[in-house]
Each structure stands twice: as structure tokens, then as C-alpha cells.
mmCIF file of C-alpha atoms in Angstrom:
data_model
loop_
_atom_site.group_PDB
_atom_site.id
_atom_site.type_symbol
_atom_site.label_atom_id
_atom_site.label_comp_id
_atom_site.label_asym_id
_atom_site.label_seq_id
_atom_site.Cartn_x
_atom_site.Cartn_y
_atom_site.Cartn_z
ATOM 1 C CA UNK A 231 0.000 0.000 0.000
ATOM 2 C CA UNK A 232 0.960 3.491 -0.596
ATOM 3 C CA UNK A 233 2.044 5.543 2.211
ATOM 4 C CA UNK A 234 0.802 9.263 2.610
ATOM 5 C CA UNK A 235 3.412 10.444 3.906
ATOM 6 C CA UNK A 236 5.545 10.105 0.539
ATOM 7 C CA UNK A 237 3.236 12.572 -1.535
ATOM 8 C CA UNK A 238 4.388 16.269 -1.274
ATOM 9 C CA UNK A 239 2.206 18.664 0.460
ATOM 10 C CA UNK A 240 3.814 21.452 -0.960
ATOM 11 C CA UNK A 241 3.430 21.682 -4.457
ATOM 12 C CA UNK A 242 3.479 26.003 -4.674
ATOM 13 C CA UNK A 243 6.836 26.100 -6.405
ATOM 14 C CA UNK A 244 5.532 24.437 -9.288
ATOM 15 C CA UNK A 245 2.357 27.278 -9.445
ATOM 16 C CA UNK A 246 3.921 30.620 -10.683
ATOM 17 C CA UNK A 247 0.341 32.098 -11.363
ATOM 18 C CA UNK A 248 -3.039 31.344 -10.341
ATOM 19 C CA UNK A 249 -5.150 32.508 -12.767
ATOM 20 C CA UNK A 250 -2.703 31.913 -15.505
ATOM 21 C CA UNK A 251 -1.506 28.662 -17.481
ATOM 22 C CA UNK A 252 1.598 27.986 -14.978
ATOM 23 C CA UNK A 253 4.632 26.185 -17.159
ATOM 24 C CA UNK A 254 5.741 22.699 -16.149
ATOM 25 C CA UNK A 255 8.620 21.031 -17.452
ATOM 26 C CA UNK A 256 8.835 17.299 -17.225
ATOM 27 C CA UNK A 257 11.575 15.205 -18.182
ATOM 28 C CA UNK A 258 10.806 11.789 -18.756
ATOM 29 C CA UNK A 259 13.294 8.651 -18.795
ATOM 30 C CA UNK A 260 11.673 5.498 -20.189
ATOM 31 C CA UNK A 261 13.035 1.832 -21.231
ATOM 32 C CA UNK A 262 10.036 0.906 -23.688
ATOM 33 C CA UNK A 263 7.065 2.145 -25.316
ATOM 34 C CA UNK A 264 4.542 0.179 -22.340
ATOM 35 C CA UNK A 265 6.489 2.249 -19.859
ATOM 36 C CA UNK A 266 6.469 5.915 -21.989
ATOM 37 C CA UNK A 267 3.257 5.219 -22.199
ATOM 38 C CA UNK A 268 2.026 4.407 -18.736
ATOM 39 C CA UNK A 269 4.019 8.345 -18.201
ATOM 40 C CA UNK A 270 1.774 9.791 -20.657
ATOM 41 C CA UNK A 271 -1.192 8.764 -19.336
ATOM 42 C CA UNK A 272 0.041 9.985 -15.748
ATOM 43 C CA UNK A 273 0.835 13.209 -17.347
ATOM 44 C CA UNK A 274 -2.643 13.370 -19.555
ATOM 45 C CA UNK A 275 -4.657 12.600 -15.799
ATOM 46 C CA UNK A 276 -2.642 15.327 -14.704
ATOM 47 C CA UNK A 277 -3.286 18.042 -17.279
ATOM 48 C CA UNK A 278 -7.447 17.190 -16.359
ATOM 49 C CA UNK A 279 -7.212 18.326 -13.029
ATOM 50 C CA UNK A 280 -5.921 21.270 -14.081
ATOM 51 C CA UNK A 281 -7.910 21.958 -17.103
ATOM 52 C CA UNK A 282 -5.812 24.728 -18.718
ATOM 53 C CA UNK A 283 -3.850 25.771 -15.657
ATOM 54 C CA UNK A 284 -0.888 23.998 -16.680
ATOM 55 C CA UNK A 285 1.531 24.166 -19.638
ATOM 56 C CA UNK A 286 3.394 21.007 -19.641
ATOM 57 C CA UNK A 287 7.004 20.831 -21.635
ATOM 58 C CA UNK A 288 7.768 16.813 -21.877
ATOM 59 C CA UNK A 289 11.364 15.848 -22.707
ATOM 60 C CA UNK A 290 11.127 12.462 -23.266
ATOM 61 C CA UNK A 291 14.468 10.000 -23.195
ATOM 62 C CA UNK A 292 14.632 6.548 -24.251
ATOM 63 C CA UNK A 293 16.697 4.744 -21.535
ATOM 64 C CA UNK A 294 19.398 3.580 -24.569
ATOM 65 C CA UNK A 295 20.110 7.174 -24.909
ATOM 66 C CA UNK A 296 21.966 7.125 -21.874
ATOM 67 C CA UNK A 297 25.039 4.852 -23.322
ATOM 68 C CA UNK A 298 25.769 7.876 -25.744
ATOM 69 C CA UNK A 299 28.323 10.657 -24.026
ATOM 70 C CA UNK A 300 26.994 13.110 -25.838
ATOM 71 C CA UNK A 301 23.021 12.386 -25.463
ATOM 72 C CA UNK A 302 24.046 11.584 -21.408
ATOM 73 C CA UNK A 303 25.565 15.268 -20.726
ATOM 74 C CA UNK A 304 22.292 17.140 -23.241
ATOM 75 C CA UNK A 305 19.796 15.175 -21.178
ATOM 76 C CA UNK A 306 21.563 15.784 -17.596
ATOM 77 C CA UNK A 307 21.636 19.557 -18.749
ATOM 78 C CA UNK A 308 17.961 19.346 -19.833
ATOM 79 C CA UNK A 309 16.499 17.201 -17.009
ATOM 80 C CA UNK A 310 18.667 18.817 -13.950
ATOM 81 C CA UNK A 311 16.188 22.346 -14.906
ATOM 82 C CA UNK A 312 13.458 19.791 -15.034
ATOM 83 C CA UNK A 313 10.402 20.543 -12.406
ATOM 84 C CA UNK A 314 9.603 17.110 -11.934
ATOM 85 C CA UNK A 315 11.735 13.951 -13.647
ATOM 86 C CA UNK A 316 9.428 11.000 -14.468
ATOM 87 C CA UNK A 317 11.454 7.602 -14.519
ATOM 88 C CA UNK A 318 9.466 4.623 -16.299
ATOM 89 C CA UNK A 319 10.275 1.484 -16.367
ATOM 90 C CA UNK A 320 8.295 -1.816 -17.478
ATOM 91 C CA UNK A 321 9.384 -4.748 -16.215
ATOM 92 C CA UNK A 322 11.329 -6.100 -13.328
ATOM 93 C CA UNK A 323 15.260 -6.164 -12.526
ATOM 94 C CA UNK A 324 17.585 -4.047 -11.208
ATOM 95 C CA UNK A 325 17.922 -0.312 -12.665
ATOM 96 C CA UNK A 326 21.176 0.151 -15.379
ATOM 97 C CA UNK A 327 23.941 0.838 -13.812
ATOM 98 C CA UNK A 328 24.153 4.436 -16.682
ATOM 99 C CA UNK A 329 20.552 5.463 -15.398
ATOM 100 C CA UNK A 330 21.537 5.580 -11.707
ATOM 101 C CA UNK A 331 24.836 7.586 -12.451
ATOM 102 C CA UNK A 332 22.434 9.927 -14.681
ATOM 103 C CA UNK A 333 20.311 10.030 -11.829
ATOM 104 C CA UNK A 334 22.658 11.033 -8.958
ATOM 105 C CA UNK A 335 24.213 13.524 -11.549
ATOM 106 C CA UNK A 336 20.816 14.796 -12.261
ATOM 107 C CA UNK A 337 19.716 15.397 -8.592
ATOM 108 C CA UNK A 338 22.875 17.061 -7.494
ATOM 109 C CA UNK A 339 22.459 19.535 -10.168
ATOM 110 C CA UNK A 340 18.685 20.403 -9.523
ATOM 111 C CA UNK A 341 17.182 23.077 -7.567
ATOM 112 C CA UNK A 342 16.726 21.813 -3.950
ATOM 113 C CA UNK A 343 12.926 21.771 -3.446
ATOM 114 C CA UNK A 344 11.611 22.957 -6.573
ATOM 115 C CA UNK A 345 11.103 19.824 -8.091
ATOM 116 C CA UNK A 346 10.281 16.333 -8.172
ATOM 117 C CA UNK A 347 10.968 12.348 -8.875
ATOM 118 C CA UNK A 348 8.096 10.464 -9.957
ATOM 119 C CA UNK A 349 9.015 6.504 -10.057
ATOM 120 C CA UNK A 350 6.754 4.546 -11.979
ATOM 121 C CA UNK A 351 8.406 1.092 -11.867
ATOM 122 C CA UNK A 352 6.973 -2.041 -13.235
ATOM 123 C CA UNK A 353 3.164 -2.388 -14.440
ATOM 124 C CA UNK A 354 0.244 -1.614 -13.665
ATOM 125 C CA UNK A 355 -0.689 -5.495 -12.918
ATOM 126 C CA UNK A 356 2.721 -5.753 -10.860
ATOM 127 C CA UNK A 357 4.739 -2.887 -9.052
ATOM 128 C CA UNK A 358 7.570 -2.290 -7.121
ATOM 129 C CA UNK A 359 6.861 -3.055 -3.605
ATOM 130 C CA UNK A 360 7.686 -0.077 -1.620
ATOM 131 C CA UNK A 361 10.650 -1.835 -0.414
ATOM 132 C CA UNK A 362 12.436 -2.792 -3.564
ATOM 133 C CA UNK A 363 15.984 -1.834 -4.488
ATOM 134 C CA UNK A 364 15.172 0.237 -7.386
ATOM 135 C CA UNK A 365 12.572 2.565 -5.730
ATOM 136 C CA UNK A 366 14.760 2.707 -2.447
ATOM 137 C CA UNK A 367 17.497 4.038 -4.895
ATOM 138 C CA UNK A 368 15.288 6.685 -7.109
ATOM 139 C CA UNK A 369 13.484 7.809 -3.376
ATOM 140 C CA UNK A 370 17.365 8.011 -1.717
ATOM 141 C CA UNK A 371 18.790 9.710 -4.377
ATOM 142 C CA UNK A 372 16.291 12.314 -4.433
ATOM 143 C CA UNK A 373 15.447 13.047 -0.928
ATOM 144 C CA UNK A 374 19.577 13.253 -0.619
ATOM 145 C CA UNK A 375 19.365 16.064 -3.232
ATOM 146 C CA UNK A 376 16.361 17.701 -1.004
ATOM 147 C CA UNK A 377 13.681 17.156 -3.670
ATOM 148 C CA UNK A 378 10.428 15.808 -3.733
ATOM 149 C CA UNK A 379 9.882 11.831 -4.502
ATOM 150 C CA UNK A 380 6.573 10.116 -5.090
ATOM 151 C CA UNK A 381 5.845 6.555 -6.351
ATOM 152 C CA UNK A 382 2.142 5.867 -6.879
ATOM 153 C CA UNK A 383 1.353 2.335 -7.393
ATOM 154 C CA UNK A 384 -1.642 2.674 -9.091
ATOM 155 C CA UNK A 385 -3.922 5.140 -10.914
ATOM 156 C CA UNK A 386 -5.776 5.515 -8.093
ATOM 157 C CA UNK A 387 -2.997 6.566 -6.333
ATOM 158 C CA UNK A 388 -1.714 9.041 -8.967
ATOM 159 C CA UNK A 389 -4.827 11.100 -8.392
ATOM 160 C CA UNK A 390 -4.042 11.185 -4.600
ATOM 161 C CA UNK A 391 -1.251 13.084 -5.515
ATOM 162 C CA UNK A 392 -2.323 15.313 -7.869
ATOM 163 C CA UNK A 393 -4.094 16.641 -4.895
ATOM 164 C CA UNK A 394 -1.253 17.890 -3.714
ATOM 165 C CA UNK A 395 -1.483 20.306 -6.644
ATOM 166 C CA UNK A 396 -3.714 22.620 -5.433
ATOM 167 C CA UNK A 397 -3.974 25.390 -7.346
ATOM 168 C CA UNK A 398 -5.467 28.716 -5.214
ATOM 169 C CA UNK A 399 -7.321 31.083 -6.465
#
């Protein structure tokens, strides 16, 4: 079961403007097309509850990128301004060993507390457990860099968070 007290009750750095579309710029690291598109659809139930408040930006990475030099140091440049960094992956095992020195690069480089790590590990039929390697790693790595980190296990529980994006006014 999801635990509350991993979904950020802050979300105001990522509002600029309430009456105004606010800009949101999401970075997202995937290692097939099942797990790009179970970020979409995250990102899709996300742009409903804000029905035209929100400008999203999506930067989306195939995980193979990473094994490039050059595509490694564009996307940690890219993703380290990120507001929130989605990372996607179908399927079980461990996370590459390339992703999780992008990752700690990535964090280091971000601006403490104004954004977020969304995990979305495995399927919707079989996720992490809260406990697993992988999600310990994404969840340390972040909270080390002082940034937000949320893993919702189902769709049910993505919309739990998204109620931490209140948006006043």
C-alpha cells in the first residue's frame, strides 16, 4: 500500500500564477514504449485536473540514450532544470547501472525543493513493492538532493497526488 506520507504537500513552487496557465517542465526517462506510455497517461490525468492551468514541456528520453556521451551530458543539462523527472520502467530487474549515475548527476544539479521524482516502476498489474531496491534508490537519491519523490502504485494513487497540486485562487 501506498504511504501518505511520501506525496508532497507542498506543491506552490511548481504554481507561478493562479489565474494563468503555470509552465511545467517534465523530463521523462523510459526503457520501452509500455512504460512511456504508462508516463503519458500519468501526465494526460494530470493536465485534467488542471484543465488549462498547466503548460506542460515533456522531454522524453529513451533509456538507450543514456550509453551515448553526448546524449548523457544534453539530457543531464535538460532534465537537472526539469520541475519534476518521471522515470518509467516496465518490467522487473535491477535499474542500469548508466541510469543511476544519470540520476545522482541529475539530482545534485537540480534546484533543492523545486522539483520532483516520480518513479513509476513495473506495471500496472505488478509494481515495485515499496521496499524494492530500485525505488529505495530513485526515493534516496532524491530526498539526498532535497527534492520531492513520489511513487504511486496505481492510478488511483496518482490522483491522490495530484491533490497535492492545489492550485489557489
Amino acid at each position: 500500500m501506498y504511504n501518505a506520507h511520501e506525496i508532497p504537500t507542498d506543491w506552490t513552487p511548481f504554481i507561478e500564477k493562479a489565474n494563468e496557465p503555470f509552465p511545467l517542465s517534465i523530463f521523462i526517462v523510459y526503457n520501452n514504449m509500455h512504460a512511456a506510455l504508462r508516463a503519458a497517461q500519468m501526465i494526460e490525468r494530470l493536465g485534467k485536473k488542471f484543465r488549462g492551468k498547466m503548460e506542460s514541456r515533456l522531454q522524453p528520453l529513451p533509456l538507450s540514450k543514456l550509453s551515448d556521451p553526448a546524449s548523457f551530458d544534453h539530457s543531464l543539462a535538460d532534465a537537472s532544470s526539469a520541475d519534476m523527472i518521471i522515470v518509467s520502467i516496465s518490467g522487473p530487474g535491477a535499474l542500469p547501472p548508466m541510469l543511476k549515475k544519470w540520476m545522482a548527476e541529475c539530482t545534485a544539479q537540480q534546484r533543492e525543493g523545486d522539483s520532483a521524482v516520480v518513479a513509476l516502476l513495473g506495471s500496472l498489474e505488478a509494481t515495485d513493492e515499496l521496499d524494492s531496491p530500485r525505488l529505495q534508490f530513485l526515493k534516496n537519491t532524491a530526498r539526498a538532493a532535497g527534492i520531492d519523490f513520489f511513487a504511486p502504485r496505481a492510478p488511483e494513487e496518482a490522483e491522490a497526488v495530484f491533490e497535492a497540486f492545489e492550485v489557489v485562487g
